[in-house]
Short mmCIF file of C-alpha atoms and ligand atoms in Angstrom, two decimals:
data_model
loop_
_atom_site.label_atom_id
_atom_site.label_comp_id
_atom_site.label_asym_id
_atom_site.label_seq_id
_atom_site.Cartn_x
_atom_site.Cartn_y
_atom_site.Cartn_z
CA UNK A 1 142.49 144.87 169.99
CA UNK A 2 138.52 144.48 170.87
CA UNK A 3 137.06 144.01 174.12
CA UNK A 4 136.49 139.98 174.02
CA UNK A 5 140.48 139.62 173.28
CA UNK A 6 141.64 136.41 175.58
CA UNK A 7 138.19 135.83 177.42
CA UNK A 8 137.62 132.29 176.57
CA UNK A 9 139.42 128.47 176.42
CA UNK A 10 138.71 126.52 173.39
CA UNK A 11 140.48 123.18 175.29
CA UNK A 12 139.96 121.02 172.26
CA UNK A 13 143.36 120.17 171.06
CA UNK A 14 146.81 119.64 172.74
CA UNK A 15 147.30 122.82 173.35
CA UNK A 16 144.63 125.27 175.20
CA UNK A 17 143.89 127.45 172.68
CA UNK A 18 143.07 131.91 173.89
CA UNK A 19 141.43 133.09 170.75
CA UNK A 20 141.46 136.66 169.90
CA UNK A 21 139.92 138.31 167.55
CA UNK A 22 142.01 137.62 164.73
CA UNK A 23 144.20 134.06 165.31
CA UNK A 24 143.64 131.79 168.61
CA UNK A 25 147.02 131.32 169.88
CA UNK A 26 148.14 127.60 171.40
CA UNK A 27 148.97 127.66 174.87
CA UNK A 28 151.40 124.75 176.27
CA UNK A 29 149.01 122.37 178.59
CA UNK A 30 151.16 122.64 181.37
CA UNK A 31 150.03 126.41 181.24
CA UNK A 32 146.39 125.41 181.11
CA UNK A 33 145.53 126.88 184.49
CA UNK A 34 146.96 130.17 183.89
CA UNK A 35 143.91 132.77 183.35
CA UNK A 36 143.28 133.76 179.50
CA UNK A 37 143.57 137.19 179.90
CA UNK A 38 146.92 136.72 181.17
CA UNK A 39 148.10 135.95 177.64
CA UNK A 40 147.24 139.68 176.29
CA UNK A 41 150.46 141.57 174.50
CA UNK A 42 153.31 142.57 176.54
CA UNK A 43 154.28 145.59 174.80
CA UNK A 44 158.36 145.81 174.12
CA UNK A 45 160.31 145.30 170.70
CA UNK A 46 161.55 141.94 170.16
CA UNK A 47 165.51 141.88 169.88
CA UNK A 48 166.71 140.82 165.89
CA UNK A 49 168.66 138.19 167.72
CA UNK A 50 165.21 136.27 168.50
CA UNK A 51 163.80 136.42 165.32
CA UNK A 52 166.79 134.72 164.07
CA UNK A 53 166.40 131.91 166.41
CA UNK A 54 162.57 131.37 165.75
CA UNK A 55 163.35 131.69 161.95
CA UNK A 56 165.95 128.29 162.49
CA UNK A 57 163.21 126.69 164.26
CA UNK A 58 160.59 127.02 162.00
CA UNK A 59 158.78 130.33 162.88
CA UNK A 60 158.25 133.70 163.21
CA UNK A 61 157.79 136.17 166.25
CA UNK A 62 154.36 137.57 165.96
CA UNK A 63 155.01 139.44 169.14
CA UNK A 64 155.56 139.62 172.89
CA UNK A 65 152.91 137.89 175.22
CA UNK A 66 152.19 137.80 178.84
CA UNK A 67 155.21 139.07 180.53
CA UNK A 68 158.85 139.54 179.31
CA UNK A 69 159.75 135.70 179.33
CA UNK A 70 156.77 134.80 176.65
CA UNK A 71 156.80 135.28 173.01
CA UNK A 72 153.69 134.19 170.43
CA UNK A 73 155.38 132.34 167.64
CA UNK A 74 153.82 132.13 163.90
CA UNK A 75 154.10 128.63 162.38
CA UNK A 76 155.62 128.90 159.29
CA UNK A 77 154.26 125.66 157.74
CA UNK A 78 151.04 125.68 159.24
CA UNK A 79 150.69 129.59 160.58
CA UNK A 80 149.18 128.82 163.73
CA UNK A 81 150.37 130.51 166.80
CA UNK A 82 151.47 129.45 169.74
CA UNK A 83 152.97 130.56 173.11
CA UNK A 84 156.34 129.74 174.28
CA UNK A 85 158.86 130.96 176.69
CA UNK A 86 161.81 132.58 175.00
CA UNK A 87 164.37 130.03 177.10
CA UNK A 88 162.35 127.10 175.51
CA UNK A 89 163.50 128.83 171.96
CA UNK A 90 166.77 129.02 172.90
CA UNK A 91 167.20 125.43 174.51
CA UNK A 92 164.61 123.39 173.35
CA UNK A 93 162.94 122.02 170.26
CA UNK A 94 159.49 124.30 170.15
CA UNK A 95 156.35 122.65 169.06
CA UNK A 96 153.79 123.91 167.43
CA UNK A 97 150.30 123.66 168.82
CA UNK A 98 148.45 123.71 165.56
CA UNK A 99 150.89 121.10 163.89
CA UNK A 100 150.12 119.45 166.97
CA UNK A 101 146.70 119.39 166.85
CA UNK A 102 146.86 118.65 163.02
CA UNK A 103 148.85 115.45 163.98
CA UNK A 104 146.65 114.13 166.45
CA UNK A 105 143.72 114.22 164.58
CA UNK A 106 144.95 112.49 161.73
CA UNK A 107 146.03 110.25 164.00
CA UNK A 108 142.72 109.80 165.02
CA UNK A 109 141.28 109.10 161.61
CA UNK A 110 143.96 106.94 160.80
CA UNK A 111 143.01 104.68 163.69
CA UNK A 112 139.30 104.87 162.45
CA UNK A 113 138.27 107.56 165.31
CA UNK A 114 137.33 111.14 165.82
CA UNK A 115 139.63 113.16 168.13
CA UNK A 116 137.35 115.06 170.62
CA UNK A 117 139.43 116.30 173.43
CA UNK A 118 142.09 115.90 175.97
CA UNK A 119 141.59 114.31 179.11
CA UNK A 120 142.01 117.70 181.06
CA UNK A 121 144.09 115.64 184.15
CA UNK A 122 146.21 112.87 182.31
CA UNK A 123 147.93 114.60 179.83
CA UNK A 124 149.00 111.64 177.91
CA UNK A 125 145.17 110.91 177.56
CA UNK A 126 142.71 111.88 175.12
CA UNK A 127 138.91 111.07 174.39
CA UNK A 128 137.73 109.62 170.87
CA UNK A 129 134.63 108.74 168.92
CA UNK A 130 134.86 105.08 167.99
CA UNK A 131 133.32 103.71 164.53
CA UNK A 132 130.15 102.60 166.96
CA UNK A 133 129.16 105.73 168.36
CA UNK A 134 130.69 105.49 171.74
CA UNK A 135 133.42 107.48 173.14
CA UNK A 136 136.28 106.30 174.54
CA UNK A 137 139.53 107.28 176.53
CA UNK A 138 142.94 106.16 175.20
CA UNK A 139 146.29 107.12 175.31
CA UNK A 140 147.57 108.94 172.71
CA UNK A 141 150.22 106.76 171.91
CA UNK A 142 147.98 103.73 171.97
CA UNK A 143 146.06 105.70 168.65
CA UNK A 144 149.69 105.43 167.16
CA UNK A 145 150.14 102.02 167.68
CA UNK A 146 145.96 101.62 166.62
CA UNK A 147 147.08 103.31 163.32
CA UNK A 148 149.86 101.13 162.27
CA UNK A 149 148.15 98.14 162.94
CA UNK A 150 150.16 96.95 166.23
CA UNK A 151 147.12 96.40 168.07
CA UNK A 152 143.50 96.79 167.76
CA UNK A 153 140.82 99.03 170.05
CA UNK A 154 137.96 97.57 171.24
CA UNK A 155 134.88 99.75 172.90
CA UNK A 156 133.98 98.44 176.52
CA UNK A 157 130.61 99.19 176.24
CA UNK A 158 129.87 97.38 173.07
CA UNK A 159 131.99 94.48 174.75
CA UNK A 160 129.88 94.72 177.58
CA UNK A 161 126.84 94.74 175.53
CA UNK A 162 127.83 91.56 173.55
CA UNK A 163 128.83 89.64 176.72
CA UNK A 164 125.41 90.63 178.11
CA UNK A 165 123.71 89.00 174.86
CA UNK A 166 125.95 85.77 175.18
CA UNK A 167 125.17 84.82 178.80
CA UNK A 168 121.31 85.78 178.13
CA UNK A 169 121.15 83.01 175.38
CA UNK A 170 122.50 80.44 177.74
CA UNK A 171 120.05 81.71 180.96
CA UNK A 172 122.34 83.87 182.30
CA UNK A 173 122.33 87.52 183.63
CA UNK A 174 126.12 89.38 183.53
CA UNK A 175 126.53 91.40 186.60
CA UNK A 176 130.10 92.54 186.22
CA UNK A 177 133.97 91.72 186.19
CA UNK A 178 135.22 89.49 188.41
CA UNK A 179 135.43 90.34 191.66
CA UNK A 180 139.06 87.92 192.13
CA UNK A 181 140.20 90.50 189.02
CA UNK A 182 141.10 88.06 186.59
CA UNK A 183 140.26 89.58 183.38
CA UNK A 184 139.14 86.38 181.65
CA UNK A 185 136.43 86.33 184.01
CA UNK A 186 133.11 87.65 184.42
CA UNK A 187 130.70 87.59 187.04
CA UNK A 188 127.26 85.93 186.19
CA UNK A 189 123.68 85.34 187.52
CA UNK A 190 121.98 82.47 186.68
CA UNK A 191 118.34 82.44 186.08
CA UNK A 192 118.17 80.61 189.70
CA UNK A 193 119.67 83.19 191.41
CA UNK A 194 123.12 81.95 192.24
CA UNK A 195 125.90 84.14 190.97
CA UNK A 196 129.11 82.61 190.14
CA UNK A 197 132.20 83.40 188.14
CA UNK A 198 132.57 82.05 184.68
CA UNK A 199 135.71 82.51 182.33
CA UNK A 200 133.65 84.84 179.17
CA UNK A 201 135.20 81.82 176.62
CA UNK A 202 133.29 79.40 178.60
CA UNK A 203 129.89 81.51 178.61
CA UNK A 204 130.43 82.05 174.94
CA UNK A 205 130.11 78.82 173.70
CA UNK A 206 127.35 78.10 176.85
CA UNK A 207 129.41 75.72 179.00
CA UNK A 208 128.34 77.14 182.20
CA UNK A 209 126.89 74.96 184.90
CA UNK A 210 125.47 76.23 187.23
CA UNK A 211 126.86 75.11 190.38
CA UNK A 212 123.91 74.99 192.27
CA UNK A 213 121.67 73.72 189.50
CA UNK A 214 123.86 71.51 187.90
CA UNK A 215 123.96 71.06 183.80
CA UNK A 216 121.37 72.28 181.89
CA UNK A 217 119.26 73.56 184.56
CA UNK A 218 115.88 73.45 182.87
CA UNK A 219 115.88 69.39 181.99
CA UNK A 220 117.98 67.25 184.66
CA UNK A 221 117.04 65.89 187.49
CA UNK A 222 117.54 67.84 190.77
CA UNK A 223 117.05 67.53 194.54
CA UNK A 224 115.31 69.28 197.31
CA UNK A 225 117.00 68.85 200.61
CA UNK A 226 116.84 69.39 204.31
CA UNK A 227 119.88 69.50 206.39
CA UNK A 228 121.00 69.90 209.79
CA UNK A 229 124.14 71.38 210.56
CA UNK A 230 126.08 71.94 213.51
CA UNK A 231 128.70 74.82 213.17
CA UNK A 232 131.37 75.67 215.22
CA UNK A 233 130.42 78.38 218.16
CA UNK A 234 126.98 77.87 217.86
CA UNK A 235 125.15 76.08 220.88
CA UNK A 236 122.32 74.46 218.61
CA UNK A 237 122.12 73.67 215.44
CA UNK A 238 120.55 75.10 212.26
CA UNK A 239 118.49 74.00 209.68
CA UNK A 240 118.87 74.73 205.68
CA UNK A 241 116.39 73.84 203.33
CA UNK A 242 117.43 74.45 199.51
CA UNK A 243 118.06 72.31 196.14
CA UNK A 244 121.16 71.24 194.08
CA UNK A 245 121.78 68.62 191.36
CA UNK A 246 124.42 67.74 193.70
CA UNK A 247 123.45 68.43 197.52
CA UNK A 248 126.17 66.33 198.95
CA UNK A 249 128.58 68.41 196.64
CA UNK A 250 127.49 71.70 197.40
CA UNK A 251 127.43 71.31 200.80
CA UNK A 252 130.95 69.49 200.96
CA UNK A 253 132.40 72.16 198.40
CA UNK A 254 130.38 75.68 197.93
CA UNK A 255 128.92 76.46 200.88
CA UNK A 256 132.51 77.55 202.57
CA UNK A 257 131.11 75.29 205.64
CA UNK A 258 134.34 75.30 208.15
CA UNK A 259 135.93 71.67 208.65
CA UNK A 260 134.32 71.10 211.81
CA UNK A 261 130.87 71.92 210.82
CA UNK A 262 128.88 68.51 210.82
CA UNK A 263 126.28 68.23 208.38
CA UNK A 264 123.37 65.60 208.42
CA UNK A 265 120.69 65.01 205.76
CA UNK A 266 117.17 65.07 207.32
CA UNK A 267 115.56 64.45 203.89
CA UNK A 268 116.36 64.23 200.21
CA UNK A 269 113.78 64.63 197.56
CA UNK A 270 114.16 64.02 194.32
CA UNK A 271 112.73 66.30 191.84
CA UNK A 272 112.01 65.50 187.82
CA UNK A 273 114.13 68.76 187.37
CA UNK A 274 115.93 71.51 188.28
CA UNK A 275 113.35 74.30 187.16
CA UNK A 276 110.49 72.24 189.29
CA UNK A 277 113.05 72.04 192.03
CA UNK A 278 113.90 75.58 192.19
CA UNK A 279 109.92 76.87 191.98
CA UNK A 280 109.20 74.03 194.67
CA UNK A 281 112.01 75.76 196.91
CA UNK A 282 111.70 79.05 196.40
CA UNK A 283 107.84 79.28 196.77
CA UNK A 284 108.35 76.83 199.92
CA UNK A 285 111.21 79.38 201.75
CA UNK A 286 109.02 82.29 200.73
CA UNK A 287 106.10 80.81 202.78
CA UNK A 288 108.18 80.21 205.90
CA UNK A 289 110.27 82.85 205.89
CA UNK A 290 106.69 84.88 205.94
CA UNK A 291 104.83 82.83 208.62
CA UNK A 292 107.21 81.85 211.16
CA UNK A 293 109.94 85.18 210.99
CA UNK A 294 111.00 84.30 214.50
CA UNK A 295 112.40 81.03 213.47
CA UNK A 296 114.52 82.50 210.26
CA UNK A 297 118.27 82.77 211.74
CA UNK A 298 119.61 86.73 211.49
CA UNK A 299 122.08 86.68 208.99
CA UNK A 300 124.42 87.88 211.74
CA UNK A 301 124.63 84.64 213.32
CA UNK A 302 125.95 82.55 210.39
CA UNK A 303 128.04 85.36 208.57
CA UNK A 304 131.40 83.81 207.58
CA UNK A 305 130.21 80.08 208.71
CA UNK A 306 128.03 79.62 205.48
CA UNK A 307 128.16 81.22 202.47
CA UNK A 308 124.63 81.96 201.83
CA UNK A 309 122.47 84.84 202.60
CA UNK A 310 119.07 82.92 203.67
CA UNK A 311 117.29 79.91 203.72
CA UNK A 312 118.74 79.37 207.48
CA UNK A 313 116.18 78.07 210.04
CA UNK A 314 116.25 77.22 213.64
CA UNK A 315 115.40 73.48 214.23
CA UNK A 316 112.06 74.41 215.90
CA UNK A 317 110.83 75.02 211.91
CA UNK A 318 111.48 71.16 210.63
CA UNK A 319 108.11 69.95 211.43
CA UNK A 320 106.76 72.94 208.97
CA UNK A 321 109.31 71.98 206.28
CA UNK A 322 108.52 68.70 206.16
CA UNK A 323 105.08 69.58 205.87
CA UNK A 324 106.18 71.95 202.56
CA UNK A 325 108.11 68.70 201.35
CA UNK A 326 105.13 66.27 201.57
CA UNK A 327 103.11 68.72 199.77
CA UNK A 328 105.76 69.41 197.05
CA UNK A 329 106.10 65.63 196.52
CA UNK A 330 102.59 65.20 196.51
CA UNK A 331 102.40 67.49 193.87
CA UNK A 332 105.25 66.34 191.96
CA UNK A 333 103.72 62.87 191.86
CA UNK A 334 100.34 64.01 190.74
CA UNK A 335 101.94 65.61 187.86
ZN1 LIG B 401 152.26 124.64 162.69
ZN1 LIG B 402 130.83 101.09 171.45
ZN1 LIG B 403 121.27 77.76 188.69
#
């Protein structure tokens, strides 16, 4: 044997392969952590009774390897070499590493995939190249069912890309999977910034009303509101300045306010479209936050009481917001 005997692993088949200069040796997966050079020849004779036993199992004993418990078998059907325990030859059906690798590759091919490698940790899983070119990780057993037509195989990356396109077509951005864990739902962000969970099938068909701006965000009327809210446990009121197609509904159902909270609308300014309302409100809130940072209520104060992350002010800002509303009203009417 040459110096490079038992030097490298090629873990690309169901068995680990330890190549020597003549033929690679398949090692059962459970022995994958045994160092490669442990599989060198074990120089002892092979008793004739073992050879008979091996022949009955469809193998020829090539040599003894590693220690007094192991053999290298040659498969009489494919010619590959596999290391086994002598005890396994007696008690159990011995599998040929070469035949197993071939089965795995044929299964993958039959399912329209290319087998790449085993999962080094989970022995029932492997990595495959899908027809789209992406690498997918699947159970071997599932590949068999795909092959027999009992189930299909969807590439998760392609699915995400498709869902991203569907969302974009309707003015949404797909953020991720549903935080509530419902597999039929996804999390989306509307063009207005509002984040919402929507059934994927509804998004595909464009049935995806934004809870904040209402249906057809760009064209339907909307309202910019200024509301005073008294929250339980807070000495003074806070002020919310925002927009919605249905402000009362929004406060009642979407902001997660405690039952004991009191809401009083100081002003409701009707806007011709959700688009106009969104643009005007965003610009005004940005100005207010920049010019009156002391009047912005820190989120820590209302966390858990109102389900928003900004646009909450102390009442001292009311005059400034009224001025903003006057200006927006004037601009809208001038159009
Ligand atoms: Zn074989
Ligand atoms: Zn793909
Ligand atoms: Zn929206």
